[in-house]
PDB file of C-alpha atoms in Angstrom:
ATOM      1  CA  UNK A  98     -21.034  22.003-120.544  1.00  0.00           C
ATOM      2  CA  UNK A  99     -19.605  18.520-118.988  1.00  0.00           C
ATOM      3  CA  UNK A 100     -21.500  15.851-120.258  1.00  0.00           C
ATOM      4  CA  UNK A 101     -20.103  12.656-118.578  1.00  0.00           C
ATOM      5  CA  UNK A 102     -22.588  13.293-115.548  1.00  0.00           C
ATOM      6  CA  UNK A 103     -23.861  10.573-113.459  1.00  0.00           C
ATOM      7  CA  UNK A 104     -27.284  10.212-112.566  1.00  0.00           C
ATOM      8  CA  UNK A 105     -27.872  10.018-108.687  1.00  0.00           C
ATOM      9  CA  UNK A 106     -30.959   9.903-106.821  1.00  0.00           C
ATOM     10  CA  UNK A 107     -31.576  12.086-103.132  1.00  0.00           C
ATOM     11  CA  UNK A 108     -32.345  11.024 -99.692  1.00  0.00           C
ATOM     12  CA  UNK A 109     -36.011  11.113-101.206  1.00  0.00           C
ATOM     13  CA  UNK A 110     -35.824   9.311-104.237  1.00  0.00           C
ATOM     14  CA  UNK A 111     -36.109  12.172-106.172  1.00  0.00           C
ATOM     15  CA  UNK A 112     -33.554  11.279-109.114  1.00  0.00           C
ATOM     16  CA  UNK A 113     -30.734  14.077-110.463  1.00  0.00           C
ATOM     17  CA  UNK A 114     -27.590  13.690-112.566  1.00  0.00           C
ATOM     18  CA  UNK A 115     -24.596  15.523-110.874  1.00  0.00           C
ATOM     19  CA  UNK A 116     -20.819  16.128-112.170  1.00  0.00           C
ATOM     20  CA  UNK A 117     -19.368  13.635-109.807  1.00  0.00           C
ATOM     21  CA  UNK A 118     -20.547  11.595-106.885  1.00  0.00           C
ATOM     22  CA  UNK A 119     -18.927  10.971-103.441  1.00  0.00           C
ATOM     23  CA  UNK A 120     -17.217   8.022-105.018  1.00  0.00           C
ATOM     24  CA  UNK A 121     -15.813  10.630-108.239  1.00  0.00           C
ATOM     25  CA  UNK A 122     -14.236  12.532-105.776  1.00  0.00           C
ATOM     26  CA  UNK A 123     -12.122  10.039-104.588  1.00  0.00           C
ATOM     27  CA  UNK A 124     -10.951   8.100-107.158  1.00  0.00           C
ATOM     28  CA  UNK A 125     -10.035  11.028-109.480  1.00  0.00           C
ATOM     29  CA  UNK A 126      -6.986  12.338-106.048  1.00  0.00           C
ATOM     30  CA  UNK A 127      -3.915  12.745-107.646  1.00  0.00           C
ATOM     31  CA  UNK A 128      -5.305  12.988-111.533  1.00  0.00           C
ATOM     32  CA  UNK A 129      -6.781  15.799-112.130  1.00  0.00           C
ATOM     33  CA  UNK A 130      -6.624  19.007-110.201  1.00  0.00           C
ATOM     34  CA  UNK A 131     -10.468  20.651-108.558  1.00  0.00           C
ATOM     35  CA  UNK A 132     -12.102  23.453-108.310  1.00  0.00           C
ATOM     36  CA  UNK A 133     -14.034  24.243-105.353  1.00  0.00           C
ATOM     37  CA  UNK A 134     -16.042  28.331-105.367  1.00  0.00           C
ATOM     38  CA  UNK A 135     -18.195  29.546-102.850  1.00  0.00           C
ATOM     39  CA  UNK A 136     -21.067  31.286-104.174  1.00  0.00           C
ATOM     40  CA  UNK A 137     -23.668  33.256-102.573  1.00  0.00           C
ATOM     41  CA  UNK A 138     -26.736  33.338-105.279  1.00  0.00           C
ATOM     42  CA  UNK A 139     -28.250  31.507-107.845  1.00  0.00           C
ATOM     43  CA  UNK A 140     -26.458  33.792-110.449  1.00  0.00           C
ATOM     44  CA  UNK A 141     -22.718  32.937-109.004  1.00  0.00           C
ATOM     45  CA  UNK A 142     -24.340  29.166-109.033  1.00  0.00           C
ATOM     46  CA  UNK A 143     -25.571  29.270-112.454  1.00  0.00           C
ATOM     47  CA  UNK A 144     -22.480  31.303-114.343  1.00  0.00           C
ATOM     48  CA  UNK A 145     -19.992  28.300-112.021  1.00  0.00           C
ATOM     49  CA  UNK A 146     -21.541  25.914-113.835  1.00  0.00           C
ATOM     50  CA  UNK A 147     -21.495  27.398-116.543  1.00  0.00           C
ATOM     51  CA  UNK A 148     -17.548  27.381-116.375  1.00  0.00           C
ATOM     52  CA  UNK A 149     -17.338  23.857-115.119  1.00  0.00           C
ATOM     53  CA  UNK A 150     -15.988  24.948-111.983  1.00  0.00           C
ATOM     54  CA  UNK A 151     -16.010  21.306-110.552  1.00  0.00           C
ATOM     55  CA  UNK A 152     -17.359  22.084-106.722  1.00  0.00           C
ATOM     56  CA  UNK A 153     -19.635  24.308-105.475  1.00  0.00           C
ATOM     57  CA  UNK A 154     -19.597  25.643-101.257  1.00  0.00           C
ATOM     58  CA  UNK A 155     -22.885  27.172-100.762  1.00  0.00           C
ATOM     59  CA  UNK A 156     -24.560  28.932 -96.778  1.00  0.00           C
ATOM     60  CA  UNK A 157     -28.148  27.800 -95.643  1.00  0.00           C
ATOM     61  CA  UNK A 158     -30.015  30.630 -96.586  1.00  0.00           C
ATOM     62  CA  UNK A 159     -32.997  31.654 -97.908  1.00  0.00           C
ATOM     63  CA  UNK A 160     -31.393  31.271-101.617  1.00  0.00           C
ATOM     64  CA  UNK A 161     -29.938  27.529-101.024  1.00  0.00           C
ATOM     65  CA  UNK A 162     -33.107  26.132-102.949  1.00  0.00           C
ATOM     66  CA  UNK A 163     -32.460  27.976-105.269  1.00  0.00           C
ATOM     67  CA  UNK A 164     -28.894  27.719-105.532  1.00  0.00           C
ATOM     68  CA  UNK A 165     -28.901  24.054-106.725  1.00  0.00           C
ATOM     69  CA  UNK A 166     -31.648  24.494-108.896  1.00  0.00           C
ATOM     70  CA  UNK A 167     -28.997  27.048-111.054  1.00  0.00           C
ATOM     71  CA  UNK A 168     -26.760  24.728-111.134  1.00  0.00           C
ATOM     72  CA  UNK A 169     -28.788  21.505-111.160  1.00  0.00           C
ATOM     73  CA  UNK A 170     -25.030  19.363-112.882  1.00  0.00           C
ATOM     74  CA  UNK A 171     -22.540  20.284-110.012  1.00  0.00           C
ATOM     75  CA  UNK A 172     -22.039  18.806-106.791  1.00  0.00           C
ATOM     76  CA  UNK A 173     -22.581  21.171-103.935  1.00  0.00           C
ATOM     77  CA  UNK A 174     -21.523  21.404-100.183  1.00  0.00           C
ATOM     78  CA  UNK A 175     -23.373  23.751 -97.540  1.00  0.00           C
ATOM     79  CA  UNK A 176     -22.023  24.880 -95.263  1.00  0.00           C
ATOM     80  CA  UNK A 177     -24.108  24.451 -91.067  1.00  0.00           C
ATOM     81  CA  UNK A 178     -22.176  27.152 -88.827  1.00  0.00           C
ATOM     82  CA  UNK A 179     -21.856  25.210 -85.451  1.00  0.00           C
ATOM     83  CA  UNK A 180     -22.851  28.274 -83.478  1.00  0.00           C
ATOM     84  CA  UNK A 181     -26.966  27.900 -84.212  1.00  0.00           C
ATOM     85  CA  UNK A 182     -27.219  24.397 -84.278  1.00  0.00           C
ATOM     86  CA  UNK A 183     -24.896  22.636 -81.536  1.00  0.00           C
ATOM     87  CA  UNK A 184     -26.244  19.599 -80.816  1.00  0.00           C
ATOM     88  CA  UNK A 185     -25.526  16.272 -82.119  1.00  0.00           C
ATOM     89  CA  UNK A 186     -29.956  16.282 -83.320  1.00  0.00           C
ATOM     90  CA  UNK A 187     -30.060  19.987 -84.626  1.00  0.00           C
ATOM     91  CA  UNK A 188     -27.355  19.154 -86.774  1.00  0.00           C
ATOM     92  CA  UNK A 189     -28.202  16.033 -88.039  1.00  0.00           C
ATOM     93  CA  UNK A 190     -31.756  17.194 -88.998  1.00  0.00           C
ATOM     94  CA  UNK A 191     -30.447  20.556 -90.642  1.00  0.00           C
ATOM     95  CA  UNK A 192     -27.847  18.353 -92.204  1.00  0.00           C
ATOM     96  CA  UNK A 193     -30.369  16.047 -93.410  1.00  0.00           C
ATOM     97  CA  UNK A 194     -32.309  18.624 -94.422  1.00  0.00           C
ATOM     98  CA  UNK A 195     -30.520  20.436 -96.766  1.00  0.00           C
ATOM     99  CA  UNK A 196     -29.798  16.980 -97.740  1.00  0.00           C
ATOM    100  CA  UNK A 197     -33.045  15.990 -99.378  1.00  0.00           C
ATOM    101  CA  UNK A 198     -33.164  19.915-100.565  1.00  0.00           C
ATOM    102  CA  UNK A 199     -30.655  18.490-102.921  1.00  0.00           C
ATOM    103  CA  UNK A 200     -27.080  19.037-101.046  1.00  0.00           C
ATOM    104  CA  UNK A 201     -23.716  16.466-101.830  1.00  0.00           C
ATOM    105  CA  UNK A 202     -22.595  17.028 -98.743  1.00  0.00           C
ATOM    106  CA  UNK A 203     -21.865  18.812 -95.934  1.00  0.00           C
ATOM    107  CA  UNK A 204     -18.953  21.689 -94.807  1.00  0.00           C
ATOM    108  CA  UNK A 205     -18.395  21.122 -90.931  1.00  0.00           C
ATOM    109  CA  UNK A 206     -15.831  24.098 -90.231  1.00  0.00           C
ATOM    110  CA  UNK A 207     -15.592  24.377 -86.876  1.00  0.00           C
ATOM    111  CA  UNK A 208     -17.596  21.051 -85.614  1.00  0.00           C
ATOM    112  CA  UNK A 209     -16.196  19.063 -83.284  1.00  0.00           C
ATOM    113  CA  UNK A 210     -15.028  16.115 -84.837  1.00  0.00           C
ATOM    114  CA  UNK A 211     -17.712  13.849 -82.683  1.00  0.00           C
ATOM    115  CA  UNK A 212     -20.782  15.691 -84.707  1.00  0.00           C
ATOM    116  CA  UNK A 213     -18.935  14.900 -88.033  1.00  0.00           C
ATOM    117  CA  UNK A 214     -18.978  11.333 -87.017  1.00  0.00           C
ATOM    118  CA  UNK A 215     -22.615  11.328 -85.616  1.00  0.00           C
ATOM    119  CA  UNK A 216     -22.752  12.515 -89.240  1.00  0.00           C
ATOM    120  CA  UNK A 217     -21.133   9.601 -91.121  1.00  0.00           C
ATOM    121  CA  UNK A 218     -23.821   7.038 -88.679  1.00  0.00           C
ATOM    122  CA  UNK A 219     -25.947   8.676 -90.577  1.00  0.00           C
ATOM    123  CA  UNK A 220     -23.783   8.342 -94.533  1.00  0.00           C
ATOM    124  CA  UNK A 221     -24.462  11.872 -95.106  1.00  0.00           C
ATOM    125  CA  UNK A 222     -20.731  13.183 -96.637  1.00  0.00           C
ATOM    126  CA  UNK A 223     -19.137  15.515 -95.676  1.00  0.00           C
ATOM    127  CA  UNK A 224     -16.272  18.033 -95.732  1.00  0.00           C
ATOM    128  CA  UNK A 225     -14.210  19.421 -93.000  1.00  0.00           C
ATOM    129  CA  UNK A 226     -11.739  22.749 -91.820  1.00  0.00           C
ATOM    130  CA  UNK A 227      -8.332  22.296 -91.043  1.00  0.00           C
ATOM    131  CA  UNK A 228      -5.671  24.864 -90.056  1.00  0.00           C
ATOM    132  CA  UNK A 229      -6.736  28.848 -89.889  1.00  0.00           C
ATOM    133  CA  UNK A 230     -10.216  27.529 -88.696  1.00  0.00           C
ATOM    134  CA  UNK A 231     -11.251  32.212 -88.394  1.00  0.00           C
ATOM    135  CA  UNK A 232     -14.252  30.684 -86.187  1.00  0.00           C
ATOM    136  CA  UNK A 233     -11.215  29.414 -83.571  1.00  0.00           C
ATOM    137  CA  UNK A 234      -8.949  32.501 -84.957  1.00  0.00           C
ATOM    138  CA  UNK A 235      -8.574  33.216 -80.604  1.00  0.00           C
ATOM    139  CA  UNK A 236      -6.706  30.203 -79.802  1.00  0.00           C
ATOM    140  CA  UNK A 237      -3.646  30.461 -82.362  1.00  0.00           C
ATOM    141  CA  UNK A 238      -3.182  33.676 -82.115  1.00  0.00           C
ATOM    142  CA  UNK A 239      -5.440  36.093 -84.098  1.00  0.00           C
ATOM    143  CA  UNK A 240      -6.424  35.413 -87.993  1.00  0.00           C
ATOM    144  CA  UNK A 241      -2.743  34.143 -89.135  1.00  0.00           C
ATOM    145  CA  UNK A 242      -0.924  31.593 -91.196  1.00  0.00           C
ATOM    146  CA  UNK A 243      -0.709  28.263 -88.796  1.00  0.00           C
ATOM    147  CA  UNK A 244       1.525  25.378 -89.995  1.00  0.00           C
ATOM    148  CA  UNK A 245       5.123  27.332 -89.474  1.00  0.00           C
ATOM    149  CA  UNK A 246       6.497  25.948 -86.584  1.00  0.00           C
ATOM    150  CA  UNK A 247       7.740  21.721 -87.433  1.00  0.00           C
ATOM    151  CA  UNK A 248       4.785  21.763 -84.135  1.00  0.00           C
ATOM    152  CA  UNK A 249       2.082  23.338 -85.755  1.00  0.00           C
ATOM    153  CA  UNK A 250       2.686  21.539 -88.462  1.00  0.00           C
ATOM    154  CA  UNK A 251       2.446  17.381 -86.591  1.00  0.00           C
ATOM    155  CA  UNK A 252      -0.959  19.208 -85.064  1.00  0.00           C
ATOM    156  CA  UNK A 253      -2.656  20.436 -88.463  1.00  0.00           C
ATOM    157  CA  UNK A 254      -1.014  16.758 -89.183  1.00  0.00           C
ATOM    158  CA  UNK A 255      -2.567  14.950 -86.944  1.00  0.00           C
ATOM    159  CA  UNK A 256      -6.087  17.034 -86.793  1.00  0.00           C
ATOM    160  CA  UNK A 257      -6.318  15.777 -90.305  1.00  0.00           C
ATOM    161  CA  UNK A 258      -6.123  12.399 -89.676  1.00  0.00           C
ATOM    162  CA  UNK A 259      -9.355  13.417 -86.961  1.00  0.00           C
ATOM    163  CA  UNK A 260     -11.083  14.707 -89.680  1.00  0.00           C
ATOM    164  CA  UNK A 261     -10.025  12.180 -92.158  1.00  0.00           C
ATOM    165  CA  UNK A 262     -10.944   8.973 -89.620  1.00  0.00           C
ATOM    166  CA  UNK A 263     -14.266  10.465 -88.758  1.00  0.00           C
ATOM    167  CA  UNK A 264     -15.257  10.072 -92.019  1.00  0.00           C
ATOM    168  CA  UNK A 265     -14.562  12.424 -94.040  1.00  0.00           C
ATOM    169  CA  UNK A 266     -13.870  13.033 -98.057  1.00  0.00           C
ATOM    170  CA  UNK A 267     -12.002  16.532 -97.891  1.00  0.00           C
ATOM    171  CA  UNK A 268     -11.090  19.056 -95.840  1.00  0.00           C
ATOM    172  CA  UNK A 269     -10.592  22.657 -96.988  1.00  0.00           C
ATOM    173  CA  UNK A 270      -6.580  23.846 -95.501  1.00  0.00           C
ATOM    174  CA  UNK A 271      -6.668  27.579 -94.565  1.00  0.00           C
ATOM    175  CA  UNK A 272      -3.735  29.521 -94.908  1.00  0.00           C
ATOM    176  CA  UNK A 273      -1.188  27.020 -94.884  1.00  0.00           C
ATOM    177  CA  UNK A 274       2.363  26.466 -95.847  1.00  0.00           C
ATOM    178  CA  UNK A 275       1.858  25.339 -99.440  1.00  0.00           C
ATOM    179  CA  UNK A 276       5.033  22.633 -98.751  1.00  0.00           C
ATOM    180  CA  UNK A 277       2.930  21.557 -95.698  1.00  0.00           C
ATOM    181  CA  UNK A 278       0.081  21.584 -97.093  1.00  0.00           C
ATOM    182  CA  UNK A 279       2.046  19.465-100.568  1.00  0.00           C
ATOM    183  CA  UNK A 280       3.273  16.959 -97.831  1.00  0.00           C
ATOM    184  CA  UNK A 281      -0.209  16.287 -96.229  1.00  0.00           C
ATOM    185  CA  UNK A 282      -1.789  15.620 -98.876  1.00  0.00           C
ATOM    186  CA  UNK A 283       0.461  12.669-100.025  1.00  0.00           C
ATOM    187  CA  UNK A 284      -0.708  11.336 -96.497  1.00  0.00           C
ATOM    188  CA  UNK A 285      -4.387  10.915 -97.014  1.00  0.00           C
ATOM    189  CA  UNK A 286      -7.485   9.796 -98.894  1.00  0.00           C
ATOM    190  CA  UNK A 287      -8.757  12.799 -98.628  1.00  0.00           C
ATOM    191  CA  UNK A 288      -9.222  15.647-101.343  1.00  0.00           C
ATOM    192  CA  UNK A 289      -7.725  18.501-100.089  1.00  0.00           C
ATOM    193  CA  UNK A 290      -9.188  21.788-101.300  1.00  0.00           C
ATOM    194  CA  UNK A 291      -6.602  24.634-100.470  1.00  0.00           C
ATOM    195  CA  UNK A 292      -7.690  28.230 -99.711  1.00  0.00           C
ATOM    196  CA  UNK A 293      -4.466  30.346 -98.756  1.00  0.00           C
ATOM    197  CA  UNK A 294      -2.979  27.644 -99.387  1.00  0.00           C
ATOM    198  CA  UNK A 295      -0.361  27.224-102.680  1.00  0.00           C
ATOM    199  CA  UNK A 296      -1.482  24.927-105.350  1.00  0.00           C
ATOM    200  CA  UNK A 297       0.083  21.582-104.138  1.00  0.00           C
ATOM    201  CA  UNK A 298      -3.554  20.726-103.237  1.00  0.00           C
ATOM    202  CA  UNK A 299      -6.089  18.062-105.121  1.00  0.00           C
ATOM    203  CA  UNK A 300      -8.598  20.917-104.925  1.00  0.00           C
ATOM    204  CA  UNK A 301      -8.173  25.321-105.519  1.00  0.00           C
ATOM    205  CA  UNK A 302     -10.883  27.251-102.939  1.00  0.00           C
ATOM    206  CA  UNK A 303     -12.118  30.835-103.510  1.00  0.00           C
ATOM    207  CA  UNK A 304     -15.630  32.379-102.653  1.00  0.00           C
ATOM    208  CA  UNK A 305     -16.580  34.077-105.686  1.00  0.00           C
ATOM    209  CA  UNK A 306     -16.542  37.601-103.934  1.00  0.00           C
ATOM    210  CA  UNK A 307     -13.360  37.182-103.985  1.00  0.00           C
ATOM    211  CA  UNK A 308     -13.005  36.041-107.435  1.00  0.00           C
ATOM    212  CA  UNK A 309     -14.959  39.686-108.930  1.00  0.00           C
ATOM    213  CA  UNK A 310     -14.352  42.008-106.650  1.00  0.00           C
ATOM    214  CA  UNK A 311     -17.358  42.751-104.576  1.00  0.00           C
ATOM    215  CA  UNK A 312     -16.522  41.784-100.637  1.00  0.00           C
ATOM    216  CA  UNK A 313     -17.945  43.843 -99.004  1.00  0.00           C
ATOM    217  CA  UNK A 314     -15.288  43.641 -95.535  1.00  0.00           C
ATOM    218  CA  UNK A 315     -11.712  44.020 -95.958  1.00  0.00           C
ATOM    219  CA  UNK A 316     -10.759  40.475 -94.845  1.00  0.00           C
ATOM    220  CA  UNK A 317      -6.947  39.553 -94.319  1.00  0.00           C
ATOM    221  CA  UNK A 318      -5.162  38.990 -97.584  1.00  0.00           C
ATOM    222  CA  UNK A 319      -4.528  34.340 -97.913  1.00  0.00           C
TER     223      UNK A 319
END
């Protein structure tokens, strides 16, 4: 286990320790390759922490509190599904609830940029999502790689700069050519997290169920 933990306080002033703070992540950009895993159970979370996975991502379900307890020192981001929380007030309320139980960050998925800015007003850390965003796949002709043409690459760059300007510390980049991710990583202050987008990002992101081979649904391979 890592020994250089940082002392932190939750939003309700409960003390704890973390392997990284947001400042740490921004400071080590370009100096260390990071790992992030989506975990679905307390057992997966505990295994990720034991394996020194840098960051974990969780869903806001009944397991999230136990996931926090099982990986108490690992920087944890929790996803908020836009479809369930469609107003600014709903999103901030849910984000504050998750931060209160120990989330270090919120995953914004297919959120509107203005909603991300609203989180930033409350100083709630968050990461965005660019490239192939599955919930918006109909707008790009289905589930496919994004950014293979110059037009798409430029659009992707502007999308990521918008996310950066909204106050995000990181951005998940899905199914984008590796050379495009490499260049974007150089021109953003955020941590770039690749899922199916090559190894030239700041971090590699995977689902625990894919690593373990226990996914119940056959998704296209990244």
